[in-house]
């Protein structure tokens, strides 16, 4: 067993500074699978190395998606390695051969966790969810199911279930995104409202949103040009209005 700090240092550089120079990268299978099972940031960092072994060296990991699903917790929108995690998750969920129940479980869990996510993370995850709908049209039943649950207790989705196939996500609806349409941040509300319309076939490019920070979001807002706000009443001309202005002209002190 390695100290947590050393685990992180190794896993950060393993995929691009170690594996490409090994004659037999498959020797790292046991190390990476054990690291992937530890949880938290170590599991997130192990994804890079595992992706290379799965994609290039035919590593078989039967419970890979189950473990990936379990990594989705409230901290995922706040961690330092958020951009890396969502970049790889986007790759893992890009195949059109994935079962609908699995993709629906990821969509539903991401949407549920989004209810407590910061605005900069929401501006990334909402287009992320839209892309999943574009790749897997069978999951759109989550958007178009009439008569959704009256409250959260009636939602058939089981958030605590670790097995995606038993989460009953396909029986649910995406009321979480509808809630985000009333978000206090106007950009988030606008992004969530896209799901009320027919989605285009072209996927959104989320590469520029993966590392969006609260500072960048705030800086963008303060740099916006001020516009005249339309008023519902006629602005007065002077202290006492138009009629009194004429009266003042006749009886001025001059």
PDB file of C-alpha atoms in Angstrom:
ATOM      1  CA  UNK A   1       0.000   0.000   0.000  1.00  0.00           C
ATOM      2  CA  UNK A   2       1.186   3.459  -0.923  1.00  0.00           C
ATOM      3  CA  UNK A   3       0.551   6.742   0.889  1.00  0.00           C
ATOM      4  CA  UNK A   4      -2.329   8.710  -0.606  1.00  0.00           C
ATOM      5  CA  UNK A   5      -0.042  11.555  -1.722  1.00  0.00           C
ATOM      6  CA  UNK A   6       2.301   9.170  -3.531  1.00  0.00           C
ATOM      7  CA  UNK A   7      -0.629   7.401  -5.198  1.00  0.00           C
ATOM      8  CA  UNK A   8      -1.798  10.723  -6.636  1.00  0.00           C
ATOM      9  CA  UNK A   9       1.670  11.738  -7.853  1.00  0.00           C
ATOM     10  CA  UNK A  10       2.127   8.407  -9.634  1.00  0.00           C
ATOM     11  CA  UNK A  11      -1.316   8.291 -11.211  1.00  0.00           C
ATOM     12  CA  UNK A  12      -1.138  11.879 -12.508  1.00  0.00           C
ATOM     13  CA  UNK A  13       1.869  11.049 -14.742  1.00  0.00           C
ATOM     14  CA  UNK A  14       1.371   7.308 -15.291  1.00  0.00           C
ATOM     15  CA  UNK A  15      -0.736   7.498 -18.471  1.00  0.00           C
ATOM     16  CA  UNK A  16       1.589   9.787 -20.458  1.00  0.00           C
ATOM     17  CA  UNK A  17       5.034   9.515 -18.797  1.00  0.00           C
ATOM     18  CA  UNK A  18       5.222   5.808 -17.922  1.00  0.00           C
ATOM     19  CA  UNK A  19       2.849   3.551 -19.890  1.00  0.00           C
ATOM     20  CA  UNK A  20       3.971   4.694 -23.386  1.00  0.00           C
ATOM     21  CA  UNK A  21       7.569   3.715 -22.577  1.00  0.00           C
ATOM     22  CA  UNK A  22       6.876   0.269 -21.105  1.00  0.00           C
ATOM     23  CA  UNK A  23       7.432  -2.852 -23.200  1.00  0.00           C
ATOM     24  CA  UNK A  24       4.495  -4.508 -21.452  1.00  0.00           C
ATOM     25  CA  UNK A  25       2.027  -1.876 -20.185  1.00  0.00           C
ATOM     26  CA  UNK A  26      -0.334  -4.699 -19.188  1.00  0.00           C
ATOM     27  CA  UNK A  27       1.918  -5.284 -16.162  1.00  0.00           C
ATOM     28  CA  UNK A  28       0.209  -2.235 -14.635  1.00  0.00           C
ATOM     29  CA  UNK A  29      -3.252  -3.838 -14.799  1.00  0.00           C
ATOM     30  CA  UNK A  30      -3.307  -4.999 -11.180  1.00  0.00           C
ATOM     31  CA  UNK A  31      -1.960  -1.701  -9.861  1.00  0.00           C
ATOM     32  CA  UNK A  32      -4.509   0.366 -11.782  1.00  0.00           C
ATOM     33  CA  UNK A  33      -7.490  -1.861 -10.972  1.00  0.00           C
ATOM     34  CA  UNK A  34      -6.627  -1.745  -7.270  1.00  0.00           C
ATOM     35  CA  UNK A  35      -6.210   2.056  -7.436  1.00  0.00           C
ATOM     36  CA  UNK A  36      -9.531   2.320  -9.271  1.00  0.00           C
ATOM     37  CA  UNK A  37     -11.218   0.483  -6.428  1.00  0.00           C
ATOM     38  CA  UNK A  38      -9.880   2.740  -3.675  1.00  0.00           C
ATOM     39  CA  UNK A  39     -12.385   5.501  -4.338  1.00  0.00           C
ATOM     40  CA  UNK A  40     -12.283   9.283  -4.279  1.00  0.00           C
ATOM     41  CA  UNK A  41      -9.623  11.253  -6.156  1.00  0.00           C
ATOM     42  CA  UNK A  42      -7.389   8.185  -6.533  1.00  0.00           C
ATOM     43  CA  UNK A  43     -10.085   6.400  -8.532  1.00  0.00           C
ATOM     44  CA  UNK A  44     -10.542   9.467 -10.728  1.00  0.00           C
ATOM     45  CA  UNK A  45      -6.825   9.623 -11.475  1.00  0.00           C
ATOM     46  CA  UNK A  46      -6.664   5.880 -12.227  1.00  0.00           C
ATOM     47  CA  UNK A  47      -9.172   6.365 -15.052  1.00  0.00           C
ATOM     48  CA  UNK A  48      -6.518   7.698 -17.448  1.00  0.00           C
ATOM     49  CA  UNK A  49      -4.309   4.636 -17.166  1.00  0.00           C
ATOM     50  CA  UNK A  50      -7.259   2.247 -17.282  1.00  0.00           C
ATOM     51  CA  UNK A  51      -8.571   3.936 -20.412  1.00  0.00           C
ATOM     52  CA  UNK A  52      -5.260   3.290 -22.201  1.00  0.00           C
ATOM     53  CA  UNK A  53      -5.202  -0.367 -21.133  1.00  0.00           C
ATOM     54  CA  UNK A  54      -8.862  -0.901 -22.121  1.00  0.00           C
ATOM     55  CA  UNK A  55      -8.618   1.004 -25.403  1.00  0.00           C
ATOM     56  CA  UNK A  56      -5.169  -0.094 -26.600  1.00  0.00           C
ATOM     57  CA  UNK A  57      -4.348  -3.335 -24.766  1.00  0.00           C
ATOM     58  CA  UNK A  58      -7.730  -5.106 -24.546  1.00  0.00           C
ATOM     59  CA  UNK A  59      -8.049  -5.012 -20.772  1.00  0.00           C
ATOM     60  CA  UNK A  60     -11.367  -6.525 -19.684  1.00  0.00           C
ATOM     61  CA  UNK A  61     -12.929  -4.963 -16.597  1.00  0.00           C
ATOM     62  CA  UNK A  62     -16.439  -6.432 -16.112  1.00  0.00           C
ATOM     63  CA  UNK A  63     -17.537  -4.003 -13.388  1.00  0.00           C
ATOM     64  CA  UNK A  64     -15.944  -0.945 -14.973  1.00  0.00           C
ATOM     65  CA  UNK A  65     -19.193   0.990 -15.581  1.00  0.00           C
ATOM     66  CA  UNK A  66     -20.608  -0.003 -12.221  1.00  0.00           C
ATOM     67  CA  UNK A  67     -17.523   1.468 -10.547  1.00  0.00           C
ATOM     68  CA  UNK A  68     -17.639   4.562 -12.762  1.00  0.00           C
ATOM     69  CA  UNK A  69     -21.277   5.047 -11.783  1.00  0.00           C
ATOM     70  CA  UNK A  70     -20.377   4.792  -8.089  1.00  0.00           C
ATOM     71  CA  UNK A  71     -17.832   7.605  -8.498  1.00  0.00           C
ATOM     72  CA  UNK A  72     -20.669  10.035  -9.175  1.00  0.00           C
ATOM     73  CA  UNK A  73     -21.193  11.671  -5.800  1.00  0.00           C
ATOM     74  CA  UNK A  74     -21.818  15.293  -4.696  1.00  0.00           C
ATOM     75  CA  UNK A  75     -18.081  16.042  -4.632  1.00  0.00           C
ATOM     76  CA  UNK A  76     -17.633  15.278  -8.327  1.00  0.00           C
ATOM     77  CA  UNK A  77     -18.600  18.843  -9.293  1.00  0.00           C
ATOM     78  CA  UNK A  78     -16.107  20.351  -6.845  1.00  0.00           C
ATOM     79  CA  UNK A  79     -12.958  18.208  -7.093  1.00  0.00           C
ATOM     80  CA  UNK A  80      -9.692  19.442  -8.544  1.00  0.00           C
ATOM     81  CA  UNK A  81      -9.709  16.747 -11.249  1.00  0.00           C
ATOM     82  CA  UNK A  82     -13.263  17.449 -12.460  1.00  0.00           C
ATOM     83  CA  UNK A  83     -12.197  18.285 -16.031  1.00  0.00           C
ATOM     84  CA  UNK A  84     -10.179  15.086 -16.403  1.00  0.00           C
ATOM     85  CA  UNK A  85     -12.984  12.943 -15.023  1.00  0.00           C
ATOM     86  CA  UNK A  86     -15.706  14.338 -17.279  1.00  0.00           C
ATOM     87  CA  UNK A  87     -13.450  14.215 -20.334  1.00  0.00           C
ATOM     88  CA  UNK A  88     -12.894  10.483 -19.804  1.00  0.00           C
ATOM     89  CA  UNK A  89     -16.504   9.814 -18.813  1.00  0.00           C
ATOM     90  CA  UNK A  90     -17.554  11.459 -22.069  1.00  0.00           C
ATOM     91  CA  UNK A  91     -15.303   9.005 -23.946  1.00  0.00           C
ATOM     92  CA  UNK A  92     -16.570   5.983 -22.016  1.00  0.00           C
ATOM     93  CA  UNK A  93     -20.208   6.897 -22.736  1.00  0.00           C
ATOM     94  CA  UNK A  94     -19.644   7.706 -26.411  1.00  0.00           C
ATOM     95  CA  UNK A  95     -20.344   4.187 -27.713  1.00  0.00           C
ATOM     96  CA  UNK A  96     -23.793   3.738 -29.252  1.00  0.00           C
ATOM     97  CA  UNK A  97     -23.750   0.068 -28.185  1.00  0.00           C
ATOM     98  CA  UNK A  98     -24.199   0.834 -24.499  1.00  0.00           C
ATOM     99  CA  UNK A  99     -27.551  -0.361 -23.082  1.00  0.00           C
ATOM    100  CA  UNK A 100     -30.193   2.313 -22.577  1.00  0.00           C
ATOM    101  CA  UNK A 101     -30.636   1.509 -18.876  1.00  0.00           C
ATOM    102  CA  UNK A 102     -26.934   2.238 -18.247  1.00  0.00           C
ATOM    103  CA  UNK A 103     -26.896   5.607 -20.019  1.00  0.00           C
ATOM    104  CA  UNK A 104     -30.221   6.577 -18.401  1.00  0.00           C
ATOM    105  CA  UNK A 105     -28.759   5.798 -14.978  1.00  0.00           C
ATOM    106  CA  UNK A 106     -25.793   8.107 -15.646  1.00  0.00           C
ATOM    107  CA  UNK A 107     -28.079  10.881 -16.947  1.00  0.00           C
ATOM    108  CA  UNK A 108     -30.394  10.625 -13.969  1.00  0.00           C
ATOM    109  CA  UNK A 109     -27.588  10.544 -11.393  1.00  0.00           C
ATOM    110  CA  UNK A 110     -25.789  13.504 -12.966  1.00  0.00           C
ATOM    111  CA  UNK A 111     -29.046  15.466 -13.022  1.00  0.00           C
ATOM    112  CA  UNK A 112     -29.848  14.659  -9.397  1.00  0.00           C
ATOM    113  CA  UNK A 113     -26.377  15.719  -8.238  1.00  0.00           C
ATOM    114  CA  UNK A 114     -26.683  18.880 -10.347  1.00  0.00           C
ATOM    115  CA  UNK A 115     -29.326  20.209  -7.946  1.00  0.00           C
ATOM    116  CA  UNK A 116     -26.543  21.103  -5.493  1.00  0.00           C
ATOM    117  CA  UNK A 117     -23.795  21.910  -8.007  1.00  0.00           C
ATOM    118  CA  UNK A 118     -22.212  25.365  -8.503  1.00  0.00           C
ATOM    119  CA  UNK A 119     -23.120  27.369 -11.657  1.00  0.00           C
ATOM    120  CA  UNK A 120     -19.769  26.785 -13.377  1.00  0.00           C
ATOM    121  CA  UNK A 121     -20.268  23.018 -13.121  1.00  0.00           C
ATOM    122  CA  UNK A 122     -23.888  23.241 -14.300  1.00  0.00           C
ATOM    123  CA  UNK A 123     -22.882  25.097 -17.462  1.00  0.00           C
ATOM    124  CA  UNK A 124     -20.723  22.063 -18.271  1.00  0.00           C
ATOM    125  CA  UNK A 125     -22.936  19.173 -17.183  1.00  0.00           C
ATOM    126  CA  UNK A 126     -26.153  20.316 -18.895  1.00  0.00           C
ATOM    127  CA  UNK A 127     -24.559  20.217 -22.406  1.00  0.00           C
ATOM    128  CA  UNK A 128     -22.914  16.948 -21.302  1.00  0.00           C
ATOM    129  CA  UNK A 129     -26.375  15.468 -20.630  1.00  0.00           C
ATOM    130  CA  UNK A 130     -27.703  16.874 -23.921  1.00  0.00           C
ATOM    131  CA  UNK A 131     -24.920  15.055 -25.785  1.00  0.00           C
ATOM    132  CA  UNK A 132     -25.882  11.786 -24.097  1.00  0.00           C
ATOM    133  CA  UNK A 133     -29.452  12.226 -25.351  1.00  0.00           C
ATOM    134  CA  UNK A 134     -28.152  12.836 -28.879  1.00  0.00           C
ATOM    135  CA  UNK A 135     -26.086   9.638 -28.821  1.00  0.00           C
ATOM    136  CA  UNK A 136     -28.779   7.518 -27.209  1.00  0.00           C
ATOM    137  CA  UNK A 137     -32.234   8.613 -28.480  1.00  0.00           C
ATOM    138  CA  UNK A 138     -33.953   5.793 -26.564  1.00  0.00           C
ATOM    139  CA  UNK A 139     -33.199   7.676 -23.342  1.00  0.00           C
ATOM    140  CA  UNK A 140     -35.321  10.647 -24.441  1.00  0.00           C
ATOM    141  CA  UNK A 141     -38.249   8.993 -22.707  1.00  0.00           C
ATOM    142  CA  UNK A 142     -36.882  10.757 -19.598  1.00  0.00           C
ATOM    143  CA  UNK A 143     -37.737  14.085 -21.250  1.00  0.00           C
ATOM    144  CA  UNK A 144     -41.072  13.254 -22.821  1.00  0.00           C
ATOM    145  CA  UNK A 145     -42.749  11.139 -20.154  1.00  0.00           C
ATOM    146  CA  UNK A 146     -46.040  12.888 -19.243  1.00  0.00           C
ATOM    147  CA  UNK A 147     -47.288  12.998 -15.688  1.00  0.00           C
ATOM    148  CA  UNK A 148     -44.001  12.893 -13.826  1.00  0.00           C
ATOM    149  CA  UNK A 149     -43.764  12.451 -10.054  1.00  0.00           C
ATOM    150  CA  UNK A 150     -45.665  14.969  -7.951  1.00  0.00           C
ATOM    151  CA  UNK A 151     -42.757  15.167  -5.511  1.00  0.00           C
ATOM    152  CA  UNK A 152     -39.344  13.629  -5.036  1.00  0.00           C
ATOM    153  CA  UNK A 153     -40.653  10.761  -2.868  1.00  0.00           C
ATOM    154  CA  UNK A 154     -42.674   9.419  -5.825  1.00  0.00           C
ATOM    155  CA  UNK A 155     -39.713   9.292  -8.199  1.00  0.00           C
ATOM    156  CA  UNK A 156     -39.061   5.601  -9.045  1.00  0.00           C
ATOM    157  CA  UNK A 157     -35.336   6.264  -9.480  1.00  0.00           C
ATOM    158  CA  UNK A 158     -33.288   4.758  -6.629  1.00  0.00           C
ATOM    159  CA  UNK A 159     -30.369   7.094  -5.956  1.00  0.00           C
ATOM    160  CA  UNK A 160     -28.764   4.782  -3.369  1.00  0.00           C
ATOM    161  CA  UNK A 161     -28.665   1.758  -5.706  1.00  0.00           C
ATOM    162  CA  UNK A 162     -25.069   0.942  -6.718  1.00  0.00           C
ATOM    163  CA  UNK A 163     -26.070  -1.272  -9.650  1.00  0.00           C
ATOM    164  CA  UNK A 164     -27.165   0.900 -12.633  1.00  0.00           C
ATOM    165  CA  UNK A 165     -29.433  -1.836 -13.982  1.00  0.00           C
ATOM    166  CA  UNK A 166     -31.458  -1.813 -10.742  1.00  0.00           C
ATOM    167  CA  UNK A 167     -31.719   1.965 -10.359  1.00  0.00           C
ATOM    168  CA  UNK A 168     -35.006   2.149 -12.360  1.00  0.00           C
ATOM    169  CA  UNK A 169     -33.748   5.270 -14.125  1.00  0.00           C
ATOM    170  CA  UNK A 170     -35.649   4.514 -17.342  1.00  0.00           C
ATOM    171  CA  UNK A 171     -38.917   4.564 -15.396  1.00  0.00           C
ATOM    172  CA  UNK A 172     -38.258   8.087 -14.142  1.00  0.00           C
ATOM    173  CA  UNK A 173     -38.367  11.562 -15.671  1.00  0.00           C
ATOM    174  CA  UNK A 174     -35.844  14.378 -15.721  1.00  0.00           C
ATOM    175  CA  UNK A 175     -37.629  16.802 -13.394  1.00  0.00           C
ATOM    176  CA  UNK A 176     -34.262  17.938 -12.026  1.00  0.00           C
ATOM    177  CA  UNK A 177     -33.424  19.767 -15.247  1.00  0.00           C
ATOM    178  CA  UNK A 178     -36.858  21.378 -15.212  1.00  0.00           C
ATOM    179  CA  UNK A 179     -36.057  22.652 -11.710  1.00  0.00           C
ATOM    180  CA  UNK A 180     -32.796  24.121 -13.002  1.00  0.00           C
ATOM    181  CA  UNK A 181     -34.796  26.174 -15.501  1.00  0.00           C
ATOM    182  CA  UNK A 182     -35.648  28.370 -12.500  1.00  0.00           C
ATOM    183  CA  UNK A 183     -32.023  28.670 -11.400  1.00  0.00           C
ATOM    184  CA  UNK A 184     -30.880  32.015 -10.009  1.00  0.00           C
ATOM    185  CA  UNK A 185     -28.082  32.250 -12.579  1.00  0.00           C
ATOM    186  CA  UNK A 186     -29.593  33.280 -15.952  1.00  0.00           C
ATOM    187  CA  UNK A 187     -27.027  31.351 -18.020  1.00  0.00           C
ATOM    188  CA  UNK A 188     -27.854  28.123 -16.170  1.00  0.00           C
ATOM    189  CA  UNK A 189     -31.601  28.668 -16.612  1.00  0.00           C
ATOM    190  CA  UNK A 190     -31.064  29.338 -20.320  1.00  0.00           C
ATOM    191  CA  UNK A 191     -28.917  26.215 -20.756  1.00  0.00           C
ATOM    192  CA  UNK A 192     -31.495  24.039 -18.980  1.00  0.00           C
ATOM    193  CA  UNK A 193     -34.307  25.434 -21.145  1.00  0.00           C
ATOM    194  CA  UNK A 194     -32.676  23.911 -24.247  1.00  0.00           C
ATOM    195  CA  UNK A 195     -34.168  20.539 -23.284  1.00  0.00           C
ATOM    196  CA  UNK A 196     -37.663  21.989 -23.772  1.00  0.00           C
ATOM    197  CA  UNK A 197     -36.948  22.122 -27.501  1.00  0.00           C
ATOM    198  CA  UNK A 198     -35.962  19.534 -30.086  1.00  0.00           C
ATOM    199  CA  UNK A 199     -32.263  18.803 -29.770  1.00  0.00           C
ATOM    200  CA  UNK A 200     -30.120  19.305 -32.843  1.00  0.00           C
ATOM    201  CA  UNK A 201     -28.132  16.365 -34.232  1.00  0.00           C
ATOM    202  CA  UNK A 202     -24.789  18.132 -33.747  1.00  0.00           C
ATOM    203  CA  UNK A 203     -23.222  17.582 -30.337  1.00  0.00           C
ATOM    204  CA  UNK A 204     -22.198  20.502 -28.143  1.00  0.00           C
ATOM    205  CA  UNK A 205     -18.473  21.061 -27.749  1.00  0.00           C
ATOM    206  CA  UNK A 206     -17.874  20.886 -24.008  1.00  0.00           C
ATOM    207  CA  UNK A 207     -14.072  21.004 -24.145  1.00  0.00           C
ATOM    208  CA  UNK A 208     -14.037  24.715 -23.320  1.00  0.00           C
ATOM    209  CA  UNK A 209     -16.429  24.236 -20.388  1.00  0.00           C
ATOM    210  CA  UNK A 210     -14.638  21.424 -18.542  1.00  0.00           C
ATOM    211  CA  UNK A 211     -12.313  23.765 -16.662  1.00  0.00           C
ATOM    212  CA  UNK A 212     -14.698  26.697 -16.287  1.00  0.00           C
ATOM    213  CA  UNK A 213     -14.138  28.292 -12.882  1.00  0.00           C
ATOM    214  CA  UNK A 214     -16.226  30.527 -10.647  1.00  0.00           C
ATOM    215  CA  UNK A 215     -13.699  33.334 -11.175  1.00  0.00           C
ATOM    216  CA  UNK A 216     -14.096  33.164 -14.972  1.00  0.00           C
ATOM    217  CA  UNK A 217     -17.866  33.143 -14.609  1.00  0.00           C
ATOM    218  CA  UNK A 218     -17.785  36.207 -12.336  1.00  0.00           C
ATOM    219  CA  UNK A 219     -15.282  38.005 -14.565  1.00  0.00           C
ATOM    220  CA  UNK A 220     -17.538  37.433 -17.565  1.00  0.00           C
ATOM    221  CA  UNK A 221     -20.513  38.947 -15.740  1.00  0.00           C
ATOM    222  CA  UNK A 222     -18.746  42.100 -14.552  1.00  0.00           C
ATOM    223  CA  UNK A 223     -17.414  42.771 -18.057  1.00  0.00           C
ATOM    224  CA  UNK A 224     -20.868  42.779 -19.609  1.00  0.00           C
ATOM    225  CA  UNK A 225     -21.918  46.157 -20.958  1.00  0.00           C
ATOM    226  CA  UNK A 226     -24.694  47.840 -19.035  1.00  0.00           C
ATOM    227  CA  UNK A 227     -27.921  48.269 -20.987  1.00  0.00           C
ATOM    228  CA  UNK A 228     -30.850  50.600 -20.411  1.00  0.00           C
ATOM    229  CA  UNK A 229     -33.516  48.787 -18.441  1.00  0.00           C
ATOM    230  CA  UNK A 230     -37.020  49.290 -19.893  1.00  0.00           C
ATOM    231  CA  UNK A 231     -39.376  50.922 -17.395  1.00  0.00           C
ATOM    232  CA  UNK A 232     -43.136  50.534 -17.103  1.00  0.00           C
ATOM    233  CA  UNK A 233     -43.799  54.220 -16.472  1.00  0.00           C
ATOM    234  CA  UNK A 234     -42.994  57.489 -18.225  1.00  0.00           C
ATOM    235  CA  UNK A 235     -39.981  59.253 -16.809  1.00  0.00           C
ATOM    236  CA  UNK A 236     -40.754  62.736 -15.436  1.00  0.00           C
ATOM    237  CA  UNK A 237     -39.131  65.901 -16.749  1.00  0.00           C
ATOM    238  CA  UNK A 238     -38.035  67.645 -13.635  1.00  0.00           C
ATOM    239  CA  UNK A 239     -39.053  67.606 -10.010  1.00  0.00           C
ATOM    240  CA  UNK A 240     -42.796  68.347 -10.390  1.00  0.00           C
ATOM    241  CA  UNK A 241     -43.507  66.988 -13.833  1.00  0.00           C
ATOM    242  CA  UNK A 242     -44.197  68.649 -17.216  1.00  0.00           C
ATOM    243  CA  UNK A 243     -47.065  70.960 -16.179  1.00  0.00           C
ATOM    244  CA  UNK A 244     -45.172  72.366 -13.245  1.00  0.00           C
ATOM    245  CA  UNK A 245     -42.124  72.957 -15.455  1.00  0.00           C
ATOM    246  CA  UNK A 246     -44.240  75.349 -17.611  1.00  0.00           C
ATOM    247  CA  UNK A 247     -45.509  77.058 -14.450  1.00  0.00           C
ATOM    248  CA  UNK A 248     -41.948  77.486 -13.215  1.00  0.00           C
ATOM    249  CA  UNK A 249     -40.922  79.146 -16.499  1.00  0.00           C
ATOM    250  CA  UNK A 250     -43.494  81.970 -16.005  1.00  0.00           C
ATOM    251  CA  UNK A 251     -42.716  82.563 -12.356  1.00  0.00           C
ATOM    252  CA  UNK A 252     -39.011  82.048 -12.249  1.00  0.00           C
ATOM    253  CA  UNK A 253     -36.804  84.039  -9.944  1.00  0.00           C
ATOM    254  CA  UNK A 254     -35.081  85.568 -12.958  1.00  0.00           C
TER     255      UNK A 254
END
